[in-house]
Coordinates of C-alpha atoms in Angstrom, one line a residue:
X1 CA -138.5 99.3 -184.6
X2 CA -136.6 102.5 -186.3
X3 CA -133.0 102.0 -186.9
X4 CA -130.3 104.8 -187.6
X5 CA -126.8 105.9 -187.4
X6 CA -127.6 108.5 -185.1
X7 CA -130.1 109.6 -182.3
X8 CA -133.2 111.0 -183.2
X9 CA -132.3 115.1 -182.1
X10 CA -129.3 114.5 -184.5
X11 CA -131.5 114.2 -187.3
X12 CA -131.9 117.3 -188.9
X13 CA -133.8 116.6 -192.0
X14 CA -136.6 115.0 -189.6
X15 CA -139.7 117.0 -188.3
X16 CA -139.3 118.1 -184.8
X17 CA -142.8 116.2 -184.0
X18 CA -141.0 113.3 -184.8
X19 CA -138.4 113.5 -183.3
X20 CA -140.1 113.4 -180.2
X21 CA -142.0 110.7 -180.8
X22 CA -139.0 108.7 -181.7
X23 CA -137.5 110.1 -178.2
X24 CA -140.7 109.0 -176.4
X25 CA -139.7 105.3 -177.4
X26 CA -136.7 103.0 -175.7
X27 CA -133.6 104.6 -177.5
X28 CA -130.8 101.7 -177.3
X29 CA -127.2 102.3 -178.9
X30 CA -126.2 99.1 -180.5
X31 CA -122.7 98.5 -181.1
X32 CA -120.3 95.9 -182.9
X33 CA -119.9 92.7 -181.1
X34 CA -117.2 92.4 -178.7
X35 CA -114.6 89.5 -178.8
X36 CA -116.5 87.3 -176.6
X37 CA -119.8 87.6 -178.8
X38 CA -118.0 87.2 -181.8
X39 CA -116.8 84.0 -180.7
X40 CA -119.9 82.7 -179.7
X41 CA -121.8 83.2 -182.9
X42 CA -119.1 81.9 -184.7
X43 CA -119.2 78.6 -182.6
X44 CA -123.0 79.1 -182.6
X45 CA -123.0 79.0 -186.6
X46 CA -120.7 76.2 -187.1
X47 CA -122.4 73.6 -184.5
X48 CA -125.7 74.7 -186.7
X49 CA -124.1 73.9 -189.9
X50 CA -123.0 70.8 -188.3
X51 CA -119.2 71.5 -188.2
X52 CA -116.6 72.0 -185.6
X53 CA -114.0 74.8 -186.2
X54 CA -110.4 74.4 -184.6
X55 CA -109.8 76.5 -182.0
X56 CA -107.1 78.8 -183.8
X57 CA -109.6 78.8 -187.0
X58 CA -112.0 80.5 -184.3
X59 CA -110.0 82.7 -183.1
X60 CA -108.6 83.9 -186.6
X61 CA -111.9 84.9 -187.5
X62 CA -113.3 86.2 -184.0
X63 CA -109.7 88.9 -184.2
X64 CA -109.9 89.8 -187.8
X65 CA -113.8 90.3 -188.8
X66 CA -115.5 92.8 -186.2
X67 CA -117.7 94.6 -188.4
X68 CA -120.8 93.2 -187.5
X69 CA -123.1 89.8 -186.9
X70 CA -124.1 89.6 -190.9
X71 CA -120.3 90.0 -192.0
X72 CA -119.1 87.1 -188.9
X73 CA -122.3 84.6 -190.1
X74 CA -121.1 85.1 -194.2
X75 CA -117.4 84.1 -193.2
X76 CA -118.3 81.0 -191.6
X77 CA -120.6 80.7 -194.7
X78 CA -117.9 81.2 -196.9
X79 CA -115.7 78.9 -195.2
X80 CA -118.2 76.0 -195.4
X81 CA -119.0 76.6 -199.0
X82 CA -114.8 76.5 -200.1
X83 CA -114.6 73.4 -198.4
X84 CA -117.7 71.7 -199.8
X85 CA -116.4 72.7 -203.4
X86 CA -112.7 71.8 -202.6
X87 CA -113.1 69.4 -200.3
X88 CA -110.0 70.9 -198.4
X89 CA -109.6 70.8 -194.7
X90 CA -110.4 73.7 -192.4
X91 CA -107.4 75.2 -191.3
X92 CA -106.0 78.7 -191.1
X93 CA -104.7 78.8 -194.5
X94 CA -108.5 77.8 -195.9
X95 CA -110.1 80.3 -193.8
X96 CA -107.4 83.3 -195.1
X97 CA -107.8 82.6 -198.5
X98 CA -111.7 82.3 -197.8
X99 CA -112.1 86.2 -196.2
X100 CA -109.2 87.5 -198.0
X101 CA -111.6 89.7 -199.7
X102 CA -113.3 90.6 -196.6
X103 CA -110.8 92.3 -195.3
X104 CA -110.4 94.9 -197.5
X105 CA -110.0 98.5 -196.3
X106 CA -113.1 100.7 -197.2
X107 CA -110.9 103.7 -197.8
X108 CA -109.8 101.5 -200.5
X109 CA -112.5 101.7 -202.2
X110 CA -113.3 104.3 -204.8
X111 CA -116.8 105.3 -205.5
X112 CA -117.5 106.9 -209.2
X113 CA -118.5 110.5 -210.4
X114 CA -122.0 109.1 -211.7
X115 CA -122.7 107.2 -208.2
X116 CA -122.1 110.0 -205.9
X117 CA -124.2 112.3 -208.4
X118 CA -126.9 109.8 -207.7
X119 CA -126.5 109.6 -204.1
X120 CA -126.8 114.2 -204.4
X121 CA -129.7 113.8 -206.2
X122 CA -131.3 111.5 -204.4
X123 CA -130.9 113.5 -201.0
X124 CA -132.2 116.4 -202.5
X125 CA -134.8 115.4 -204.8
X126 CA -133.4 116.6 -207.6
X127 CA -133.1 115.3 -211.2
X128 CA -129.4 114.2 -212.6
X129 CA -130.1 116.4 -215.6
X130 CA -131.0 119.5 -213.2
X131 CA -128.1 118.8 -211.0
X132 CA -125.5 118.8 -213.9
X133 CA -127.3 121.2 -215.9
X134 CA -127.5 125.1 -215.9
X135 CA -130.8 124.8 -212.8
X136 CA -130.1 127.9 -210.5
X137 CA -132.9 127.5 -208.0
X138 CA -131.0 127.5 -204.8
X139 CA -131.8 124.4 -203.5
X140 CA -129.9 123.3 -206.8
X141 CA -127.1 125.6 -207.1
X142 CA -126.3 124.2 -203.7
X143 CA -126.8 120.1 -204.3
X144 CA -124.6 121.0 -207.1
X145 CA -121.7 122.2 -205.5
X146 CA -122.1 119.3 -202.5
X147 CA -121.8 117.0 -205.6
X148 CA -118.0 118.8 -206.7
X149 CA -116.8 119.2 -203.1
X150 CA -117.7 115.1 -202.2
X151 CA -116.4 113.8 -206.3
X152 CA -113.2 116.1 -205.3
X153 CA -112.8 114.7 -201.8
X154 CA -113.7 111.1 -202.6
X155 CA -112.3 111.1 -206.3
X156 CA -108.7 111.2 -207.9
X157 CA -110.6 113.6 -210.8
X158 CA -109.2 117.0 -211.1
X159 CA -110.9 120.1 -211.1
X160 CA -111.1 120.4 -214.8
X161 CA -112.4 116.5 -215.3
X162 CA -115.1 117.3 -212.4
X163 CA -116.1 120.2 -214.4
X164 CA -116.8 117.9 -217.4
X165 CA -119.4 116.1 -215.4
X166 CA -121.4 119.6 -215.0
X167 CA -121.9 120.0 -218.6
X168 CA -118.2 121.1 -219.5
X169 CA -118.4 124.1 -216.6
X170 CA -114.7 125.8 -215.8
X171 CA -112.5 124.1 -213.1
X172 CA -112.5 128.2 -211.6
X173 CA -116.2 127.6 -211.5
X174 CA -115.2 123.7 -209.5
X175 CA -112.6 125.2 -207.2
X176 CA -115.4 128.2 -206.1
X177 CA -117.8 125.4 -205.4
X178 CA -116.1 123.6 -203.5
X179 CA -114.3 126.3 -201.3
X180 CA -117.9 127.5 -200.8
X181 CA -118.8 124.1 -199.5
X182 CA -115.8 124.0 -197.4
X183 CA -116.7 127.4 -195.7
X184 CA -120.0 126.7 -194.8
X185 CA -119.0 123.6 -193.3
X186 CA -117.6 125.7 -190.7
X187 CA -120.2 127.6 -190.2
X188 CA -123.1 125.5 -190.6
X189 CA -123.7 122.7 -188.9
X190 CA -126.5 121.2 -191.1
X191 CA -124.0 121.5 -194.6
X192 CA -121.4 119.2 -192.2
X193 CA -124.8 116.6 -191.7
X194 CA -125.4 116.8 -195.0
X195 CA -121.9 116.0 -196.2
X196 CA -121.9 113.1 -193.6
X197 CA -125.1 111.9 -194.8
X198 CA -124.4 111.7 -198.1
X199 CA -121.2 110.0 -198.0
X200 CA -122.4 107.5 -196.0
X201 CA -125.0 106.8 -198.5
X202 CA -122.6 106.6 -200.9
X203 CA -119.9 104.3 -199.0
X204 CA -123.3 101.9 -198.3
X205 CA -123.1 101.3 -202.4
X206 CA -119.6 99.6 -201.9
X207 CA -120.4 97.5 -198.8

């Protein structure tokens, strides 16, 4: 079984030979569970664990945590383990202050200069000292100014505090970067990819 975000001909970094291969296979898009499932599971989980949930508790959940079948299964989890240690009853106001922090927004959520460095380098091979360093090879001038454009666009830093990270370079030498970045997202598909692929990678630190 191969998992992915994406079908296999949407895969750029992947060898065309396996791409097919993949193709050859059943290709079956899995997506959140509707209202309906989520409800189910959620009954299914507590009549495991040996607990009935109120109607309205069940529904509460089933409306506000869509994300997917790991997130719905830890909520009933966490639910079960507040009222075990508080031995308070479960009713809607248990189950809010249980998932409160589920429910935060990812966009919330700030990643830092030194992660999303990491995530760069680790996309293109590349070592954090090369990446931040004075390396001019092309494959490294270019990780280098993905790095800027996705620290600007997912970062409060300013130009001249992103240039600090690069070994003190000038915020002229930031903005460039990342207007070069921005260009050839429009007229290169596989710098877009790249971007996306990226920033997922990064996002999946904070999940």
């Amino acid at each position: 079984v191969f998992t992915a975000d994406r079908p296999p001909k949407e895969m750029l970094k992947l060898e065309d030979r396996l791409k097919t291969r993949f193709e050859w296979g059943l290709i079956a898009d899995i997506q959140p569970p509707d209202y309906e499932t989520r409800m189910a599971i959620i009954k299914n989980k507590a009549i495991r664990m040996g607990v009935e949930l109120p109607e309205a508790v069940l529904q509460y959940i089933a409306e506000n945590i869509t994300a997917n079948v790991r997130q719905i299964e830890g909520t009933v989890n966490k639910i079960m383990a507040l009222r075990d240690l508080e031995g308070s009853s479960i009713d809607a106001a248990t189950v809010t202050r249980a998932v409160r922090d589920m429910f935060k927004d990812p966009s919330d959520i700030m990643p830092t200069s030194d992660v999303i460095i990491e995530e760069v380098c680790n996309f293109y091979n590349i070592e954090d000292s090369a990446l931040r360093g004075q390396g001019r090879t092309k494959d490294t001038a270019l990780a280098r100014q993905v790095a800027m454009y996705l620290i600007r666009e997912m970062t409060n830093l300013s130009l001249k505090e992103i240039g600090r990270e690069f070994e003190n370079r000038d915020h002229t030498t930031v903005l460039h970067s990342i207007e070069r970045i921005e260009k050839l997202k429009k007229s290169n598909p596989e710098i877009t990819e790249v971007i996306k692929d990226v920033r997922a990678n990064i996002n999946a630190r904070y999940e």
